[in-house]
mmCIF file of C-alpha atoms and ligand atoms in Angstrom:
data_model
loop_
_atom_site.group_PDB
_atom_site.id
_atom_site.type_symbol
_atom_site.label_atom_id
_atom_site.label_comp_id
_atom_site.label_asym_id
_atom_site.label_seq_id
_atom_site.Cartn_x
_atom_site.Cartn_y
_atom_site.Cartn_z
ATOM 1 C CA UNK A 205 19.706 -47.671 -78.431
ATOM 2 C CA UNK A 206 17.164 -44.611 -76.970
ATOM 3 C CA UNK A 207 19.227 -45.818 -73.269
ATOM 4 C CA UNK A 208 22.761 -45.030 -74.922
ATOM 5 C CA UNK A 209 23.666 -46.966 -72.793
ATOM 6 C CA UNK A 210 25.631 -50.293 -74.493
ATOM 7 C CA UNK A 211 23.320 -53.421 -74.371
ATOM 8 C CA UNK A 212 22.747 -55.252 -70.876
ATOM 9 C CA UNK A 213 23.656 -51.895 -69.289
ATOM 10 C CA UNK A 214 20.418 -50.879 -67.223
ATOM 11 C CA UNK A 215 22.828 -47.325 -66.452
ATOM 12 C CA UNK A 216 25.837 -45.292 -66.630
ATOM 13 C CA UNK A 217 26.801 -43.519 -62.662
ATOM 14 C CA UNK A 218 29.905 -41.707 -62.756
ATOM 15 C CA UNK A 219 31.970 -40.013 -59.630
ATOM 16 C CA UNK A 220 32.913 -36.241 -60.712
ATOM 17 C CA UNK A 221 35.366 -34.487 -59.003
ATOM 18 C CA UNK A 222 35.892 -30.418 -59.755
ATOM 19 C CA UNK A 223 39.055 -30.231 -57.921
ATOM 20 C CA UNK A 224 38.661 -26.869 -56.870
ATOM 21 C CA UNK A 225 41.269 -25.669 -54.832
ATOM 22 C CA UNK A 226 42.164 -22.360 -53.621
ATOM 23 C CA UNK A 227 41.131 -21.091 -56.976
ATOM 24 C CA UNK A 228 36.921 -20.743 -56.147
ATOM 25 C CA UNK A 229 37.917 -18.635 -53.465
ATOM 26 C CA UNK A 230 40.803 -16.567 -55.174
ATOM 27 C CA UNK A 231 38.428 -16.175 -57.803
ATOM 28 C CA UNK A 232 35.485 -14.955 -55.700
ATOM 29 C CA UNK A 233 38.381 -12.303 -53.424
ATOM 30 C CA UNK A 234 41.306 -12.230 -54.492
ATOM 31 C CA UNK A 235 41.741 -10.330 -50.069
ATOM 32 C CA UNK A 236 40.761 -14.093 -49.483
ATOM 33 C CA UNK A 237 44.309 -15.242 -50.427
ATOM 34 C CA UNK A 238 45.377 -13.339 -46.760
ATOM 35 C CA UNK A 239 42.656 -15.184 -45.603
ATOM 36 C CA UNK A 240 44.335 -18.102 -43.701
ATOM 37 C CA UNK A 241 40.753 -20.076 -42.362
ATOM 38 C CA UNK A 242 39.531 -19.340 -45.600
ATOM 39 C CA UNK A 243 41.907 -20.543 -48.057
ATOM 40 C CA UNK A 244 43.337 -23.632 -45.314
ATOM 41 C CA UNK A 245 38.701 -24.031 -45.899
ATOM 42 C CA UNK A 246 39.512 -24.727 -50.110
ATOM 43 C CA UNK A 247 42.721 -25.880 -49.377
ATOM 44 C CA UNK A 248 42.082 -29.308 -47.788
ATOM 45 C CA UNK A 249 40.482 -30.417 -50.512
ATOM 46 C CA UNK A 250 43.794 -31.027 -53.125
ATOM 47 C CA UNK A 251 45.962 -31.618 -49.395
ATOM 48 C CA UNK A 252 43.549 -33.893 -47.054
ATOM 49 C CA UNK A 253 40.430 -34.760 -49.028
ATOM 50 C CA UNK A 254 42.823 -36.100 -53.080
ATOM 51 C CA UNK A 255 44.389 -38.565 -50.800
ATOM 52 C CA UNK A 256 42.643 -39.956 -49.375
ATOM 53 C CA UNK A 257 40.080 -40.067 -52.527
ATOM 54 C CA UNK A 258 42.824 -41.651 -54.314
ATOM 55 C CA UNK A 259 43.217 -44.029 -52.396
ATOM 56 C CA UNK A 260 39.736 -45.313 -52.241
ATOM 57 C CA UNK A 261 39.426 -45.344 -55.390
ATOM 58 C CA UNK A 262 42.173 -47.747 -55.973
ATOM 59 C CA UNK A 263 41.452 -49.940 -53.321
ATOM 60 C CA UNK A 264 37.711 -50.452 -55.166
ATOM 61 C CA UNK A 265 39.086 -49.943 -58.670
ATOM 62 C CA UNK A 266 36.556 -47.328 -59.649
ATOM 63 C CA UNK A 267 38.442 -45.064 -62.350
ATOM 64 C CA UNK A 268 36.455 -41.620 -61.993
ATOM 65 C CA UNK A 269 37.029 -37.391 -63.534
ATOM 66 C CA UNK A 270 38.481 -35.333 -62.101
ATOM 67 C CA UNK A 271 37.539 -31.519 -63.410
ATOM 68 C CA UNK A 272 40.643 -29.322 -62.383
ATOM 69 C CA UNK A 273 41.220 -25.261 -62.771
ATOM 70 C CA UNK A 274 44.715 -24.332 -64.571
ATOM 71 C CA UNK A 275 45.525 -22.788 -61.966
ATOM 72 C CA UNK A 276 45.093 -25.917 -59.117
ATOM 73 C CA UNK A 277 47.298 -28.119 -61.145
ATOM 74 C CA UNK A 278 49.711 -26.002 -61.646
ATOM 75 C CA UNK A 279 49.598 -25.792 -57.964
ATOM 76 C CA UNK A 280 49.756 -29.297 -57.583
ATOM 77 C CA UNK A 281 51.192 -30.973 -60.065
ATOM 78 C CA UNK A 282 52.212 -34.077 -58.294
ATOM 79 C CA UNK A 283 48.901 -34.295 -57.723
ATOM 80 C CA UNK A 284 47.470 -34.495 -61.046
ATOM 81 C CA UNK A 285 50.013 -36.418 -62.560
ATOM 82 C CA UNK A 286 48.967 -39.088 -59.458
ATOM 83 C CA UNK A 287 45.419 -38.948 -60.711
ATOM 84 C CA UNK A 288 46.687 -40.203 -64.266
ATOM 85 C CA UNK A 289 49.098 -42.766 -62.863
ATOM 86 C CA UNK A 290 46.413 -43.984 -61.623
ATOM 87 C CA UNK A 291 43.395 -44.472 -65.153
ATOM 88 C CA UNK A 292 41.578 -41.278 -64.385
ATOM 89 C CA UNK A 293 39.996 -38.686 -66.283
ATOM 90 C CA UNK A 294 41.497 -35.197 -66.063
ATOM 91 C CA UNK A 295 39.441 -32.498 -67.530
ATOM 92 C CA UNK A 296 39.422 -28.943 -67.827
ATOM 93 C CA UNK A 297 36.948 -26.373 -65.384
ATOM 94 C CA UNK A 298 38.688 -23.512 -66.154
ATOM 95 C CA UNK A 299 41.692 -20.879 -64.721
ATOM 96 C CA UNK A 300 41.109 -19.749 -61.946
ATOM 97 C CA UNK A 301 37.243 -20.907 -62.115
ATOM 98 C CA UNK A 302 36.193 -18.086 -64.388
ATOM 99 C CA UNK A 303 31.618 -18.135 -64.574
ATOM 100 C CA UNK A 304 32.594 -17.886 -68.200
ATOM 101 C CA UNK A 305 28.807 -15.363 -68.332
ATOM 102 C CA UNK A 306 31.888 -12.743 -66.591
ATOM 103 C CA UNK A 307 34.037 -13.704 -69.827
ATOM 104 C CA UNK A 308 34.272 -11.417 -72.815
ATOM 105 C CA UNK A 309 34.586 -14.887 -75.700
ATOM 106 C CA UNK A 310 38.577 -14.085 -76.297
ATOM 107 C CA UNK A 311 38.799 -14.325 -72.223
ATOM 108 C CA UNK A 312 36.408 -17.485 -72.519
ATOM 109 C CA UNK A 313 38.965 -18.862 -74.743
ATOM 110 C CA UNK A 314 41.816 -18.320 -73.522
ATOM 111 C CA UNK A 315 41.393 -19.726 -70.272
ATOM 112 C CA UNK A 316 40.627 -23.015 -71.938
ATOM 113 C CA UNK A 317 43.644 -23.307 -73.993
ATOM 114 C CA UNK A 318 45.596 -21.740 -71.380
ATOM 115 C CA UNK A 319 43.649 -24.868 -69.033
ATOM 116 C CA UNK A 320 44.064 -27.622 -71.628
ATOM 117 C CA UNK A 321 48.039 -26.631 -72.291
ATOM 118 C CA UNK A 322 48.768 -27.088 -68.465
ATOM 119 C CA UNK A 323 46.991 -30.420 -68.112
ATOM 120 C CA UNK A 324 48.427 -31.937 -71.719
ATOM 121 C CA UNK A 325 52.304 -30.614 -69.837
ATOM 122 C CA UNK A 326 52.041 -32.443 -66.655
ATOM 123 C CA UNK A 327 49.995 -35.665 -68.176
ATOM 124 C CA UNK A 328 51.014 -36.133 -71.474
ATOM 125 C CA UNK A 329 47.360 -35.842 -72.638
ATOM 126 C CA UNK A 330 45.175 -32.524 -73.960
ATOM 127 C CA UNK A 331 41.721 -33.452 -71.484
ATOM 128 C CA UNK A 332 38.766 -34.060 -74.186
ATOM 129 C CA UNK A 333 36.252 -33.210 -70.976
ATOM 130 C CA UNK A 334 35.388 -29.431 -69.955
ATOM 131 C CA UNK A 335 32.838 -28.662 -67.730
ATOM 132 C CA UNK A 336 31.935 -25.321 -66.350
ATOM 133 C CA UNK A 337 32.828 -24.374 -63.441
ATOM 134 C CA UNK A 338 29.724 -22.861 -61.726
ATOM 135 C CA UNK A 339 27.916 -24.749 -64.468
ATOM 136 C CA UNK A 340 27.871 -20.938 -65.832
ATOM 137 C CA UNK A 341 28.229 -21.903 -69.531
ATOM 138 C CA UNK A 342 27.233 -19.040 -72.856
ATOM 139 C CA UNK A 343 25.597 -19.490 -75.957
ATOM 140 C CA UNK A 344 29.328 -20.035 -77.391
ATOM 141 C CA UNK A 345 30.492 -22.670 -75.488
ATOM 142 C CA UNK A 346 29.937 -25.437 -76.985
ATOM 143 C CA UNK A 347 31.224 -24.031 -80.206
ATOM 144 C CA UNK A 348 34.433 -22.929 -79.130
ATOM 145 C CA UNK A 349 35.021 -26.711 -77.084
ATOM 146 C CA UNK A 350 34.013 -28.753 -80.569
ATOM 147 C CA UNK A 351 36.240 -25.886 -81.976
ATOM 148 C CA UNK A 352 39.152 -27.174 -80.012
ATOM 149 C CA UNK A 353 38.839 -30.346 -80.368
ATOM 150 C CA UNK A 354 37.446 -31.721 -77.323
ATOM 151 C CA UNK A 355 34.706 -34.646 -77.086
ATOM 152 C CA UNK A 356 32.336 -33.344 -74.564
ATOM 153 C CA UNK A 357 30.997 -30.893 -71.940
ATOM 154 C CA UNK A 358 29.439 -31.247 -68.835
ATOM 155 C CA UNK A 359 27.383 -28.502 -67.324
ATOM 156 C CA UNK A 360 23.990 -28.489 -68.672
ATOM 157 C CA UNK A 361 20.477 -29.622 -67.035
ATOM 158 C CA UNK A 362 18.725 -30.512 -70.053
ATOM 159 C CA UNK A 363 18.602 -34.733 -69.883
ATOM 160 C CA UNK A 364 19.126 -37.721 -67.854
ATOM 161 C CA UNK A 365 21.647 -38.922 -70.069
ATOM 162 C CA UNK A 366 24.334 -38.078 -72.873
ATOM 163 C CA UNK A 367 23.227 -36.514 -75.723
ATOM 164 C CA UNK A 368 24.935 -34.478 -78.858
ATOM 165 C CA UNK A 369 24.299 -31.141 -78.966
ATOM 166 C CA UNK A 370 25.513 -30.375 -82.243
ATOM 167 C CA UNK A 371 27.770 -26.686 -82.800
ATOM 168 C CA UNK A 372 28.488 -24.649 -85.099
ATOM 169 C CA UNK A 373 31.930 -26.145 -85.083
ATOM 170 C CA UNK A 374 30.989 -30.033 -85.105
ATOM 171 C CA UNK A 375 29.503 -32.615 -82.882
ATOM 172 C CA UNK A 376 29.739 -31.816 -78.774
ATOM 173 C CA UNK A 377 28.639 -34.423 -76.741
ATOM 174 C CA UNK A 378 26.188 -33.259 -73.536
ATOM 175 C CA UNK A 379 26.989 -35.272 -70.005
ATOM 176 C CA UNK A 380 23.847 -33.553 -67.767
ATOM 177 C CA UNK A 381 24.636 -32.794 -64.492
ATOM 178 C CA UNK A 382 22.259 -31.715 -61.356
ATOM 179 C CA UNK A 383 21.968 -29.614 -58.485
ATOM 180 C CA UNK A 384 20.521 -32.665 -57.086
ATOM 181 C CA UNK A 385 23.464 -35.192 -57.641
ATOM 182 C CA UNK A 386 26.205 -31.914 -56.121
ATOM 183 C CA UNK A 387 28.135 -32.615 -52.526
ATOM 184 C CA UNK A 388 28.500 -28.490 -52.796
ATOM 185 C CA UNK A 389 24.218 -28.805 -51.115
ATOM 186 C CA UNK A 390 25.031 -31.448 -49.061
ATOM 187 C CA UNK A 391 27.934 -30.169 -47.219
ATOM 188 C CA UNK A 392 29.120 -26.125 -49.022
ATOM 189 C CA UNK A 393 29.939 -24.017 -45.756
ATOM 190 C CA UNK A 394 31.497 -21.032 -44.843
ATOM 191 C CA UNK A 395 30.651 -18.131 -41.952
ATOM 192 C CA UNK A 396 31.897 -15.520 -43.535
ATOM 193 C CA UNK A 397 32.363 -14.855 -47.175
ATOM 194 C CA UNK A 398 29.152 -16.734 -46.352
ATOM 195 C CA UNK A 399 29.348 -20.005 -48.828
ATOM 196 C CA UNK A 400 27.193 -22.734 -50.009
ATOM 197 C CA UNK A 401 23.475 -24.493 -48.540
ATOM 198 C CA UNK A 402 24.418 -22.712 -44.919
ATOM 199 C CA UNK A 403 23.625 -26.315 -43.774
ATOM 200 C CA UNK A 404 26.080 -29.290 -43.116
ATOM 201 C CA UNK A 405 23.937 -31.798 -43.704
ATOM 202 C CA UNK A 406 25.162 -35.806 -42.150
ATOM 203 C CA UNK A 407 26.831 -38.192 -44.482
ATOM 204 C CA UNK A 408 23.117 -40.137 -44.252
ATOM 205 C CA UNK A 409 20.708 -37.601 -45.551
ATOM 206 C CA UNK A 410 23.129 -37.079 -48.673
ATOM 207 C CA UNK A 411 23.162 -40.929 -49.555
ATOM 208 C CA UNK A 412 19.776 -41.192 -49.250
ATOM 209 C CA UNK A 413 19.533 -38.688 -51.756
ATOM 210 C CA UNK A 414 21.522 -40.314 -54.006
ATOM 211 C CA UNK A 415 21.033 -43.352 -53.188
ATOM 212 C CA UNK A 416 17.244 -42.813 -54.585
ATOM 213 C CA UNK A 417 18.802 -40.004 -57.543
ATOM 214 C CA UNK A 418 20.183 -43.735 -58.394
ATOM 215 C CA UNK A 419 17.354 -45.688 -58.026
ATOM 216 C CA UNK A 420 14.940 -43.756 -60.355
ATOM 217 C CA UNK A 421 17.943 -44.030 -63.096
ATOM 218 C CA UNK A 422 18.741 -47.843 -62.314
ATOM 219 C CA UNK A 423 14.086 -47.469 -63.199
ATOM 220 C CA UNK A 424 14.207 -45.382 -66.497
ATOM 221 C CA UNK A 425 18.240 -45.572 -68.040
ATOM 222 C CA UNK A 426 20.670 -42.888 -67.985
ATOM 223 C CA UNK A 427 22.908 -42.093 -66.652
ATOM 224 C CA UNK A 428 24.123 -40.491 -62.981
ATOM 225 C CA UNK A 429 26.436 -38.244 -62.836
ATOM 226 C CA UNK A 430 27.414 -37.405 -59.335
ATOM 227 C CA UNK A 431 29.147 -34.221 -58.867
ATOM 228 C CA UNK A 432 32.037 -33.811 -55.187
ATOM 229 C CA UNK A 433 33.811 -31.250 -54.516
ATOM 230 C CA UNK A 434 37.824 -33.215 -53.135
ATOM 231 C CA UNK A 435 36.580 -30.363 -49.651
ATOM 232 C CA UNK A 436 33.689 -31.636 -49.094
ATOM 233 C CA UNK A 437 34.022 -35.441 -50.042
ATOM 234 C CA UNK A 438 37.105 -35.713 -49.229
ATOM 235 C CA UNK A 439 36.598 -35.736 -45.400
ATOM 236 C CA UNK A 440 36.602 -39.259 -43.589
ATOM 237 C CA UNK A 441 32.502 -40.067 -42.832
ATOM 238 C CA UNK A 442 32.196 -38.214 -45.812
ATOM 239 C CA UNK A 443 34.921 -40.852 -47.963
ATOM 240 C CA UNK A 444 33.196 -43.543 -46.174
ATOM 241 C CA UNK A 445 29.983 -42.935 -47.569
ATOM 242 C CA UNK A 446 30.667 -42.679 -50.500
ATOM 243 C CA UNK A 447 32.715 -46.260 -50.923
ATOM 244 C CA UNK A 448 28.807 -47.149 -49.136
ATOM 245 C CA UNK A 449 26.893 -45.806 -52.381
ATOM 246 C CA UNK A 450 29.810 -47.730 -54.831
ATOM 247 C CA UNK A 451 28.291 -51.322 -53.181
ATOM 248 C CA UNK A 452 25.118 -49.949 -53.404
ATOM 249 C CA UNK A 453 25.217 -49.422 -56.810
ATOM 250 C CA UNK A 454 27.614 -52.606 -57.700
ATOM 251 C CA UNK A 455 24.847 -54.272 -55.883
ATOM 252 C CA UNK A 456 22.976 -53.770 -59.096
ATOM 253 C CA UNK A 457 23.089 -55.708 -62.088
ATOM 254 C CA UNK A 458 24.421 -53.798 -65.268
ATOM 255 C CA UNK A 459 25.371 -51.084 -64.096
ATOM 256 C CA UNK A 460 28.037 -49.562 -66.061
ATOM 257 C CA UNK A 461 30.735 -46.976 -63.893
ATOM 258 C CA UNK A 462 32.516 -45.744 -65.394
ATOM 259 C CA UNK A 463 34.257 -42.529 -66.219
ATOM 260 C CA UNK A 464 32.061 -39.337 -68.380
ATOM 261 C CA UNK A 465 35.170 -39.812 -70.684
ATOM 262 C CA UNK A 466 33.987 -43.062 -71.473
ATOM 263 C CA UNK A 467 30.188 -42.449 -71.642
ATOM 264 C CA UNK A 468 30.522 -39.239 -73.877
ATOM 265 C CA UNK A 469 33.187 -41.236 -76.506
ATOM 266 C CA UNK A 470 30.111 -44.525 -76.258
ATOM 267 C CA UNK A 471 27.469 -41.669 -76.506
ATOM 268 C CA UNK A 472 29.226 -39.969 -80.689
ATOM 269 C CA UNK A 473 30.299 -43.799 -81.367
ATOM 270 C CA UNK A 474 26.500 -44.640 -81.055
ATOM 271 C CA UNK A 475 23.953 -41.790 -81.391
ATOM 272 C CA UNK A 476 22.520 -39.417 -83.847
ATOM 273 C CA UNK A 477 21.705 -36.085 -83.644
ATOM 274 C CA UNK A 478 18.003 -36.735 -83.842
ATOM 275 C CA UNK A 479 18.001 -40.136 -81.250
ATOM 276 C CA UNK A 480 18.581 -37.024 -78.938
ATOM 277 C CA UNK A 481 14.829 -36.694 -79.402
ATOM 278 C CA UNK A 482 13.377 -39.575 -79.430
HETATM 279 ZN ZN1 ZN B 777 34.439 -25.965 -59.340
#
């Protein structure tokens, strides 16, 4: 049980996508709405990247987790319906991609409840997972999520595997992430406003980095959680690279390729708080 994985499993792997769409650019500066090229860069995600990603996941029979800001869900309800209908998980990701460090507790709660309500109205199911925009989390965020009945958060970086995060409102599961496993660092580039790492890497470099990270999790046991953005990873060559990574992971025995919800549910049912310190 120390690994937090079902018997026979060596590691878990999750493909997660933050479907920011236009929300991030509007959050950065409302004036961006009139910048047609900048907005089209963001719109590529829901408009062009997402259908290709969903087609690929369907062909590969992989279930993934999609974190969506409420604003994006309102703009693209048919896309959200398709994600749900194809058996993927939907999680909340702010309303207009607000970094919660800029919000007071009431504003943070309003954004969370609003987005959960929008997703539930579209899909008929309230999300159980949350990822903070920009992975910015306040000291009270975990208790807020627990109070609203969410199962897990996926924004912190202090472990290789899911763990129980006790809060004053009950336990939450944390599904850890890391910048190393984020396509933003590899592929995000905008000239003005400056965005991302300022470099556009090759698919081969990203594949090599993520394959090494997967190999590490496979050796030591943990959850390889890849965080991607459809405006970046949805480009043709990159979807082909992601397909190759899925094949690579599946060439190993004992890899649990699943959703954040599945591994968080397993953690909640099988780990105690004390065992996270083992
Ligand atoms: Zn985001």
